[in-house]
mmCIF file of C-alpha atoms in Angstrom:
data_model
loop_
_atom_site.group_PDB
_atom_site.id
_atom_site.type_symbol
_atom_site.label_atom_id
_atom_site.label_comp_id
_atom_site.label_asym_id
_atom_site.label_seq_id
_atom_site.Cartn_x
_atom_site.Cartn_y
_atom_site.Cartn_z
ATOM 1 C CA MET W 145 33.006 13.106 11.628
ATOM 2 C CA THR W 146 34.895 9.581 11.034
ATOM 3 C CA ILE W 147 32.630 6.456 11.760
ATOM 4 C CA GLY W 148 33.676 2.792 11.703
ATOM 5 C CA ILE W 149 31.256 -0.150 10.586
ATOM 6 C CA CYS W 150 32.026 -3.345 11.617
ATOM 7 C CA GLY W 151 30.543 -6.221 9.740
ATOM 8 C CA CYS W 152 29.900 -6.513 6.131
ATOM 9 C CA GLY W 153 26.686 -8.737 6.218
ATOM 10 C CA LYS W 154 23.238 -7.528 5.489
ATOM 11 C CA MET W 155 22.896 -4.565 8.189
ATOM 12 C CA GLY W 156 26.289 -3.541 7.716
ATOM 13 C CA THR W 157 26.255 -3.168 4.165
ATOM 14 C CA ASN W 158 22.837 -1.234 4.438
ATOM 15 C CA ILE W 159 24.050 1.096 7.139
ATOM 16 C CA PHE W 160 27.084 1.858 5.187
ATOM 17 C CA GLN W 161 25.215 2.734 2.024
ATOM 18 C CA TYR W 162 22.733 4.884 3.870
ATOM 19 C CA LEU W 163 25.687 6.730 5.823
ATOM 20 C CA SER W 164 27.587 7.023 2.685
ATOM 21 C CA GLY W 165 25.111 9.683 1.405
ATOM 22 C CA PHE W 166 26.212 12.311 4.322
ATOM 23 C CA ASN W 167 29.163 14.089 4.707
ATOM 24 C CA PHE W 168 31.111 11.479 6.846
ATOM 25 C CA THR W 169 34.442 9.699 6.599
ATOM 26 C CA LEU W 170 33.347 6.134 6.551
ATOM 27 C CA ILE W 171 35.690 3.061 7.627
ATOM 28 C CA TRP W 172 34.039 -0.257 6.694
ATOM 29 C CA LEU W 173 35.830 -3.333 8.496
ATOM 30 C CA CYS W 174 34.931 -6.752 7.065
ATOM 31 C CA LYS W 175 36.227 -10.137 8.228
ATOM 32 C CA THR W 176 38.578 -10.814 5.319
ATOM 33 C CA GLU W 177 40.680 -8.881 2.815
ATOM 34 C CA THR W 178 38.794 -10.598 0.057
ATOM 35 C CA ALA W 179 35.504 -9.405 1.587
ATOM 36 C CA ALA W 180 36.705 -5.700 1.921
ATOM 37 C CA GLN W 181 37.805 -5.937 -1.625
ATOM 38 C CA ASN W 182 34.594 -7.269 -2.940
ATOM 39 C CA GLN W 183 32.703 -4.683 -0.943
ATOM 40 C CA GLN W 184 34.680 -1.940 -2.290
ATOM 41 C CA ASN W 185 34.182 -2.973 -5.855
ATOM 42 C CA LEU W 186 30.434 -3.215 -5.322
ATOM 43 C CA PHE W 187 30.667 0.389 -3.833
ATOM 44 C CA LEU W 188 32.420 1.747 -6.720
ATOM 45 C CA LYS W 189 30.197 -0.019 -9.186
ATOM 46 C CA ARG W 190 26.955 1.218 -7.442
ATOM 47 C CA LEU W 191 28.313 4.665 -7.475
ATOM 48 C CA GLN W 192 29.059 4.670 -11.349
ATOM 49 C CA ARG W 193 25.627 3.202 -11.957
ATOM 50 C CA GLN W 194 24.091 5.955 -10.059
ATOM 51 C CA LEU W 195 26.270 8.582 -11.737
ATOM 52 C CA ARG W 196 25.245 7.219 -14.945
ATOM 53 C CA ASN W 197 21.535 7.445 -14.205
ATOM 54 C CA GLY W 198 21.812 10.858 -13.078
ATOM 55 C CA LEU W 199 21.183 10.056 -9.522
ATOM 56 C CA LEU W 200 24.505 11.386 -8.435
ATOM 57 C CA SER W 201 26.379 14.406 -8.909
ATOM 58 C CA GLU W 202 30.049 14.227 -10.200
ATOM 59 C CA ILE W 203 30.789 16.172 -6.831
ATOM 60 C CA ASP W 204 29.061 13.650 -4.597
ATOM 61 C CA PHE W 205 30.720 10.680 -6.616
ATOM 62 C CA THR W 206 34.081 11.889 -5.767
ATOM 63 C CA ARG W 207 33.201 12.751 -2.308
ATOM 64 C CA GLN W 208 32.003 9.218 -1.340
ATOM 65 C CA ILE W 209 34.988 7.677 -2.962
ATOM 66 C CA LYS W 210 37.464 9.983 -1.382
ATOM 67 C CA ASP W 211 35.685 9.439 2.288
ATOM 68 C CA SER W 212 35.174 5.781 1.969
ATOM 69 C CA PHE W 213 37.706 3.070 3.291
ATOM 70 C CA PHE W 214 37.483 -0.744 3.237
ATOM 71 C CA THR W 215 39.606 -2.731 5.517
ATOM 72 C CA HIS W 216 39.992 -6.029 7.475
ATOM 73 C CA LEU W 217 42.378 -4.675 9.896
ATOM 74 C CA PRO W 218 40.585 -3.378 13.158
ATOM 75 C CA ALA W 219 43.437 -1.188 13.565
ATOM 76 C CA ASN W 220 42.528 1.052 10.893
ATOM 77 C CA LEU W 221 39.646 2.214 13.067
ATOM 78 C CA SER W 222 41.999 3.945 15.480
ATOM 79 C CA ASN W 223 40.752 7.386 14.604
ATOM 80 C CA CYS W 224 37.041 6.999 14.710
ATOM 81 C CA ASP W 225 34.826 8.978 16.697
ATOM 82 C CA LEU W 226 31.842 6.517 16.360
ATOM 83 C CA VAL W 227 31.798 2.612 15.713
ATOM 84 C CA ILE W 228 28.466 0.656 14.913
ATOM 85 C CA GLU W 229 29.020 -3.098 15.334
ATOM 86 C CA THR W 230 26.756 -5.055 13.233
ATOM 87 C CA ILE W 231 28.528 -8.421 13.261
ATOM 88 C CA THR W 232 26.540 -11.853 14.146
ATOM 89 C CA GLU W 233 24.254 -12.021 16.916
ATOM 90 C CA ASN W 234 26.231 -13.896 19.251
ATOM 91 C CA VAL W 235 27.696 -12.596 22.719
ATOM 92 C CA GLU W 236 31.117 -13.989 22.681
ATOM 93 C CA THR W 237 31.724 -13.070 18.996
ATOM 94 C CA LYS W 238 30.520 -9.358 19.789
ATOM 95 C CA GLN W 239 32.383 -9.303 23.055
ATOM 96 C CA GLU W 240 35.780 -10.138 21.352
ATOM 97 C CA LEU W 241 35.303 -7.609 18.954
ATOM 98 C CA PHE W 242 34.751 -5.075 21.581
ATOM 99 C CA HIS W 243 37.557 -5.787 23.457
ATOM 100 C CA ARG W 244 39.777 -5.579 20.408
ATOM 101 C CA LEU W 245 38.198 -1.909 19.604
ATOM 102 C CA ASP W 246 38.763 -0.960 22.963
ATOM 103 C CA THR W 247 42.350 -1.135 22.666
ATOM 104 C CA ILE W 248 42.646 0.477 19.306
ATOM 105 C CA CYS W 249 39.782 3.435 19.376
ATOM 106 C CA PRO W 250 40.479 6.597 21.198
ATOM 107 C CA ALA W 251 39.083 7.238 24.629
ATOM 108 C CA LYS W 252 36.621 9.703 23.173
ATOM 109 C CA CYS W 253 35.210 7.281 20.616
ATOM 110 C CA ILE W 254 31.810 6.058 21.108
ATOM 111 C CA LEU W 255 31.238 2.283 20.638
ATOM 112 C CA THR W 256 27.777 1.103 19.607
ATOM 113 C CA SER W 257 26.173 -2.126 18.827
ATOM 114 C CA ASN W 258 23.177 -2.468 16.233
ATOM 115 C CA SER W 259 22.157 -5.711 18.099
ATOM 116 C CA SER W 260 18.667 -6.586 18.061
ATOM 117 C CA SER W 261 18.590 -8.843 21.096
ATOM 118 C CA ILE W 262 21.843 -8.380 23.274
ATOM 119 C CA LEU W 263 21.999 -5.689 26.039
ATOM 120 C CA PRO W 264 24.722 -3.199 25.612
ATOM 121 C CA SER W 265 25.856 -3.936 29.187
ATOM 122 C CA ARG W 266 26.270 -7.273 28.302
ATOM 123 C CA LEU W 267 29.129 -6.195 25.875
ATOM 124 C CA PHE W 268 31.115 -3.601 27.926
ATOM 125 C CA PRO W 269 34.918 -4.340 26.869
ATOM 126 C CA SER W 270 36.130 -2.371 29.932
ATOM 127 C CA ALA W 271 35.338 -0.042 32.998
ATOM 128 C CA GLU W 272 36.676 2.542 31.226
ATOM 129 C CA ARG W 273 34.841 2.445 28.098
ATOM 130 C CA THR W 274 31.187 2.294 29.656
ATOM 131 C CA ALA W 275 30.263 5.952 29.729
ATOM 132 C CA ASN W 276 30.953 5.905 25.571
ATOM 133 C CA PHE W 277 29.086 3.028 24.890
ATOM 134 C CA ALA W 278 25.261 2.265 23.816
ATOM 135 C CA GLY W 279 23.112 0.343 21.517
ATOM 136 C CA LEU W 280 22.246 1.770 18.267
ATOM 137 C CA HIS W 281 19.574 -0.505 16.764
ATOM 138 C CA PHE W 282 18.577 0.534 13.084
ATOM 139 C CA PHE W 283 16.021 -1.394 11.164
ATOM 140 C CA TYR W 284 16.197 -2.773 7.574
ATOM 141 C CA PRO W 285 16.175 -1.362 5.298
ATOM 142 C CA VAL W 286 17.856 1.702 6.844
ATOM 143 C CA ALA W 287 16.875 4.246 4.101
ATOM 144 C CA LEU W 288 13.179 3.317 4.257
ATOM 145 C CA LYS W 289 12.795 2.635 7.996
ATOM 146 C CA ASN W 290 12.858 5.961 9.927
ATOM 147 C CA ILE W 291 13.483 4.654 13.382
ATOM 148 C CA THR W 292 16.215 3.681 15.564
ATOM 149 C CA GLU W 293 16.368 2.482 19.285
ATOM 150 C CA LEU W 294 19.008 4.298 21.213
ATOM 151 C CA ILE W 295 19.510 2.093 24.155
ATOM 152 C CA ILE W 296 21.509 3.404 27.015
ATOM 153 C CA THR W 297 22.994 1.954 30.070
ATOM 154 C CA PRO W 298 23.128 3.134 33.660
ATOM 155 C CA HIS W 299 26.693 4.170 32.725
ATOM 156 C CA THR W 300 26.253 5.713 29.321
ATOM 157 C CA SER W 301 27.086 9.315 29.898
ATOM 158 C CA GLU W 302 25.151 12.339 29.249
ATOM 159 C CA SER W 303 27.589 13.675 26.633
ATOM 160 C CA ALA W 304 27.487 10.087 24.847
ATOM 161 C CA ILE W 305 23.615 10.562 24.720
ATOM 162 C CA GLY W 306 23.956 13.822 23.501
ATOM 163 C CA PHE W 307 26.213 12.997 20.501
ATOM 164 C CA LEU W 308 24.111 9.955 19.544
ATOM 165 C CA LYS W 309 20.948 11.926 19.351
ATOM 166 C CA GLN W 310 22.667 14.658 17.435
ATOM 167 C CA PHE W 311 24.063 12.203 15.035
ATOM 168 C CA LEU W 312 20.517 10.789 14.612
ATOM 169 C CA VAL W 313 19.220 14.024 13.802
ATOM 170 C CA GLU W 314 22.099 14.560 11.289
ATOM 171 C CA ILE W 315 21.293 11.613 9.443
ATOM 172 C CA ASN W 316 17.452 12.321 9.720
ATOM 173 C CA ARG W 317 16.176 9.247 11.579
ATOM 174 C CA PHE W 318 13.658 9.215 14.280
ATOM 175 C CA HIS W 319 14.695 7.717 17.544
ATOM 176 C CA LEU W 320 13.103 5.926 20.634
ATOM 177 C CA LEU W 321 15.334 6.470 23.605
ATOM 178 C CA GLN W 322 15.242 3.219 25.557
ATOM 179 C CA ASN W 323 16.941 1.916 28.862
ATOM 180 C CA GLU W 324 17.595 -1.585 29.350
ATOM 181 C CA GLN W 325 14.444 -2.479 31.005
ATOM 182 C CA ASN W 326 12.335 -1.383 28.074
ATOM 183 C CA ALA W 327 15.031 -2.422 25.208
ATOM 184 C CA PHE W 328 14.111 -3.735 21.838
ATOM 185 C CA LEU W 329 10.562 -2.499 22.283
ATOM 186 C CA LEU W 330 9.437 -2.794 18.684
ATOM 187 C CA ASN W 331 10.765 -6.113 18.481
ATOM 188 C CA ARG W 332 9.317 -7.359 21.766
ATOM 189 C CA ILE W 333 5.886 -6.312 20.705
ATOM 190 C CA LEU W 334 6.142 -8.245 17.489
ATOM 191 C CA LEU W 335 7.719 -11.161 19.140
ATOM 192 C CA ASP W 336 4.733 -11.717 21.067
ATOM 193 C CA VAL W 337 2.540 -12.124 18.307
ATOM 194 C CA GLN W 338 4.995 -14.109 16.264
ATOM 195 C CA ASN W 339 4.907 -16.413 19.211
ATOM 196 C CA GLU W 340 1.263 -16.898 19.299
ATOM 197 C CA ALA W 341 1.251 -17.601 15.516
ATOM 198 C CA CYS W 342 3.586 -20.302 16.084
ATOM 199 C CA LYS W 343 1.284 -21.876 18.712
ATOM 200 C CA ILE W 344 -1.556 -21.776 16.336
ATOM 201 C CA LEU W 345 0.865 -23.518 13.752
ATOM 202 C CA ILE W 346 1.647 -26.094 16.064
ATOM 203 C CA GLU W 347 -1.659 -26.617 17.855
ATOM 204 C CA GLU W 348 -3.735 -26.706 14.500
ATOM 205 C CA LYS W 349 -1.269 -28.221 12.094
ATOM 206 C CA ILE W 350 -2.240 -25.744 9.366
ATOM 207 C CA SER W 351 -0.308 -24.365 6.916
ATOM 208 C CA PRO W 352 1.976 -21.175 7.429
ATOM 209 C CA ALA W 353 0.266 -19.642 4.553
ATOM 210 C CA VAL W 354 -3.128 -19.587 6.259
ATOM 211 C CA ILE W 355 -1.862 -17.413 9.385
ATOM 212 C CA ASP W 356 0.156 -15.054 6.901
ATOM 213 C CA SER W 357 -3.080 -14.453 5.173
ATOM 214 C CA ILE W 358 -5.053 -13.850 8.267
ATOM 215 C CA THR W 359 -1.944 -11.719 9.582
ATOM 216 C CA LYS W 360 -2.139 -9.548 6.374
ATOM 217 C CA GLU W 361 -6.060 -9.233 6.823
ATOM 218 C CA THR W 362 -6.113 -7.972 10.097
ATOM 219 C CA LEU W 363 -2.621 -6.669 11.556
ATOM 220 C CA PHE W 364 0.312 -6.166 9.185
ATOM 221 C CA PRO W 365 1.232 -5.704 5.586
ATOM 222 C CA MET W 366 3.371 -8.791 5.590
ATOM 223 C CA GLY W 367 2.921 -12.243 6.747
ATOM 224 C CA LEU W 368 4.661 -13.180 10.063
ATOM 225 C CA PHE W 369 6.155 -16.659 8.407
ATOM 226 C CA ALA W 370 7.197 -14.569 5.314
ATOM 227 C CA PHE W 371 8.710 -12.137 7.766
ATOM 228 C CA PHE W 372 10.972 -14.819 9.267
ATOM 229 C CA ASP W 373 12.221 -16.244 5.675
ATOM 230 C CA ASN W 374 13.029 -12.466 4.632
ATOM 231 C CA VAL W 375 15.126 -11.792 7.716
ATOM 232 C CA GLY W 376 16.419 -15.372 7.904
ATOM 233 C CA ILE W 377 15.797 -18.337 10.108
ATOM 234 C CA ASP W 378 19.053 -18.388 11.563
ATOM 235 C CA VAL W 379 19.358 -14.805 12.282
ATOM 236 C CA MET W 380 15.674 -14.772 13.973
ATOM 237 C CA LEU W 381 16.603 -18.090 15.847
ATOM 238 C CA PHE W 382 19.847 -16.816 17.355
ATOM 239 C CA SER W 383 18.029 -13.224 18.228
ATOM 240 C CA VAL W 384 14.976 -14.823 19.807
ATOM 241 C CA LYS W 385 17.079 -16.995 21.959
ATOM 242 C CA ASN W 386 19.513 -14.221 23.022
ATOM 243 C CA TYR W 387 16.258 -11.886 23.989
ATOM 244 C CA SER W 388 14.742 -14.748 25.851
ATOM 245 C CA LYS W 389 18.104 -15.238 28.145
ATOM 246 C CA GLU W 390 18.410 -11.495 28.485
ATOM 247 C CA PHE W 391 14.678 -10.730 29.657
ATOM 248 C CA TYR W 392 13.492 -13.903 30.931
ATOM 249 C CA GLY W 393 16.298 -16.108 32.287
ATOM 250 C CA GLY W 394 15.549 -19.045 29.637
ATOM 251 C CA GLU W 395 13.585 -19.989 26.561
ATOM 252 C CA SER W 396 10.336 -21.046 28.133
ATOM 253 C CA THR W 397 8.550 -17.682 27.302
ATOM 254 C CA TYR W 398 9.083 -17.785 23.584
ATOM 255 C CA LEU W 399 9.136 -21.897 23.278
ATOM 256 C CA PRO W 400 6.719 -22.164 20.389
ATOM 257 C CA LEU W 401 8.475 -19.458 18.469
ATOM 258 C CA ILE W 402 11.807 -21.174 18.879
ATOM 259 C CA SER W 403 10.622 -24.437 18.560
ATOM 260 C CA CYS W 404 9.401 -23.617 14.820
ATOM 261 C CA LEU W 405 12.485 -21.493 13.917
ATOM 262 C CA HIS W 406 14.725 -24.494 15.304
ATOM 263 C CA GLU W 407 12.620 -27.021 13.046
ATOM 264 C CA LYS W 408 13.414 -25.187 10.061
ATOM 265 C CA PHE W 409 17.191 -24.255 10.919
ATOM 266 C CA VAL W 410 18.179 -28.337 11.345
ATOM 267 C CA GLN W 411 16.510 -28.812 8.246
ATOM 268 C CA GLY W 412 18.941 -26.296 6.312
ATOM 269 C CA TYR W 413 15.885 -24.216 5.633
ATOM 270 C CA LEU W 414 16.907 -20.523 6.314
ATOM 271 C CA GLY W 415 14.481 -18.608 4.154
ATOM 272 C CA ILE W 416 14.908 -16.451 0.974
ATOM 273 C CA LYS W 417 18.765 -16.868 0.961
ATOM 274 C CA THR W 418 18.480 -20.684 0.612
ATOM 275 C CA GLN W 419 15.377 -20.726 -1.506
ATOM 276 C CA HIS W 420 13.431 -22.551 1.539
ATOM 277 C CA GLY W 421 12.120 -21.595 4.809
ATOM 278 C CA PHE W 422 8.317 -21.762 5.819
ATOM 279 C CA PHE W 423 7.873 -21.008 2.131
ATOM 280 C CA ASP W 424 9.424 -22.663 -0.900
ATOM 281 C CA TYR W 425 11.182 -19.857 -3.312
ATOM 282 C CA SER W 426 12.613 -22.229 -5.607
ATOM 283 C CA ASN W 427 9.877 -21.667 -8.258
ATOM 284 C CA ALA W 428 8.667 -18.437 -9.874
ATOM 285 C CA GLN W 429 5.849 -18.202 -7.788
ATOM 286 C CA PRO W 430 6.560 -19.289 -4.005
ATOM 287 C CA GLY W 431 4.676 -22.423 -2.944
ATOM 288 C CA GLU W 432 3.810 -23.513 0.272
ATOM 289 C CA SER W 433 5.854 -26.077 1.815
ATOM 290 C CA THR W 434 3.689 -28.026 4.430
ATOM 291 C CA GLY W 435 0.477 -27.867 6.455
ATOM 292 C CA SER W 436 -3.421 -27.626 5.387
ATOM 293 C CA LEU W 437 -4.502 -24.949 3.171
ATOM 294 C CA TYR W 438 -8.189 -25.079 4.248
ATOM 295 C CA VAL W 439 -9.496 -23.512 7.374
ATOM 296 C CA SER W 440 -13.236 -23.043 8.054
ATOM 297 C CA PRO W 441 -14.237 -19.599 8.580
ATOM 298 C CA ARG W 442 -15.151 -20.045 12.156
ATOM 299 C CA LYS W 443 -11.654 -21.016 12.785
ATOM 300 C CA ARG W 444 -10.079 -18.220 10.695
ATOM 301 C CA LYS W 445 -12.073 -16.073 12.944
ATOM 302 C CA ALA W 446 -10.842 -17.689 16.015
ATOM 303 C CA PHE W 447 -7.169 -17.403 14.769
ATOM 304 C CA ALA W 448 -7.485 -13.650 13.996
ATOM 305 C CA ALA W 449 -9.120 -12.878 17.357
ATOM 306 C CA ARG W 450 -6.008 -14.546 18.981
ATOM 307 C CA LEU W 451 -3.535 -12.583 17.042
ATOM 308 C CA ILE W 452 -5.321 -9.374 17.569
ATOM 309 C CA ASN W 453 -5.782 -9.793 21.283
ATOM 310 C CA THR W 454 -1.898 -10.796 21.824
ATOM 311 C CA TRP W 455 -1.366 -7.556 19.753
ATOM 312 C CA ARG W 456 -3.472 -5.583 21.751
ATOM 313 C CA THR W 457 -2.303 -6.772 24.955
ATOM 314 C CA SER W 458 1.768 -6.187 23.894
ATOM 315 C CA VAL W 459 0.966 -2.812 22.732
ATOM 316 C CA ARG W 460 -0.886 -1.726 26.215
ATOM 317 C CA ASN W 461 2.012 -3.224 28.085
ATOM 318 C CA ALA W 462 4.394 -1.041 26.336
ATOM 319 C CA LEU W 463 2.481 2.089 26.763
ATOM 320 C CA ASP W 464 1.734 1.309 30.429
ATOM 321 C CA LYS W 465 5.100 0.436 31.487
ATOM 322 C CA GLU W 466 7.412 1.840 29.232
ATOM 323 C CA ASN W 467 8.530 5.520 28.779
ATOM 324 C CA ILE W 468 6.831 6.190 25.630
ATOM 325 C CA THR W 469 4.089 8.147 24.167
ATOM 326 C CA LYS W 470 1.298 6.638 22.168
ATOM 327 C CA LYS W 471 2.210 9.169 19.573
ATOM 328 C CA ASP W 472 5.812 7.829 19.460
ATOM 329 C CA LEU W 473 4.841 4.487 19.496
ATOM 330 C CA GLN W 474 2.462 4.894 16.588
ATOM 331 C CA PHE W 475 5.064 6.514 14.257
ATOM 332 C CA ALA W 476 7.777 3.884 15.507
ATOM 333 C CA LEU W 477 5.558 1.393 14.437
ATOM 334 C CA ALA W 478 4.278 2.503 11.200
ATOM 335 C CA GLU W 479 8.050 2.775 10.205
ATOM 336 C CA TYR W 480 8.786 -0.680 11.268
ATOM 337 C CA PHE W 481 6.015 -2.071 9.499
ATOM 338 C CA GLY W 482 5.973 0.179 6.384
ATOM 339 C CA GLU W 483 2.408 1.585 6.987
ATOM 340 C CA ASP W 484 0.165 2.969 9.521
ATOM 341 C CA ILE W 485 -1.421 0.490 11.817
ATOM 342 C CA SER W 486 -3.951 0.419 14.443
ATOM 343 C CA LEU W 487 -2.558 0.381 17.962
ATOM 344 C CA PHE W 488 -5.803 -1.007 19.383
#
């Protein structure tokens, strides 16, 4: 199978690295010739390091070099069986890319988007391609997150669904099959809790570090605001805005969350990648940026209750309204958060 990967950001790089461990021919489309050459050089260095350390055999080393191609020319994806798009979360930019790919890739090629917030039907390049089009949402880092959301539209053919299911089996990834009404289910649950956390932050004028400590004590292994900084404030902001428009027709539902992210965005504080987000990463020990660090035990308990109740409500809504079992949701969320967590 020949697979094209579009985009050499964090997700594109991660998906390419993971898939290179399987017996596929990979064609990695980067934005510029320089970017493609840089990724090729980094890939070769990575393989050489793995070979030296005994993590890769000579046979696999040779195969991966032979089966990996780097390009900035979309025309080089003309023989792909599957394409996975991972570029920026912008509808128009993605549409432009898919329109171009539609004229290049063979009719049998299945085009997919790794978007975490844009429904696949918004990205259809042509009526002829709708049967071979779907969402294929991986989670970062792919090698450690055994969960993928396979998002189908009313037009996605049974053969395309079967192809994508088999592909996910081949690469050892558990998947949740979702239609466009229950798409991005895992992110939706987390967004509800993140939005409540931002409400508390705005109302109480406390430190993100306080909310993160409460979150880690009661819900998740990582704090919510540290999560924003790791993903990137800009990426989170664009995704939440897209999601709000896709499912609610506007931004009012997640206004506290959008407000918190937008404030950091306009300041240029984009998280770890700029050494500053909700936390300051410019020192050896990341320090808190704003807000009071002291909260009374009574208030901590009240904040924890708000976050937990939001979590429980969102999970119950998913189980009541979506086509998913408690067992599958439990597994998916455990993979998403890196450890088993209570649904209720």
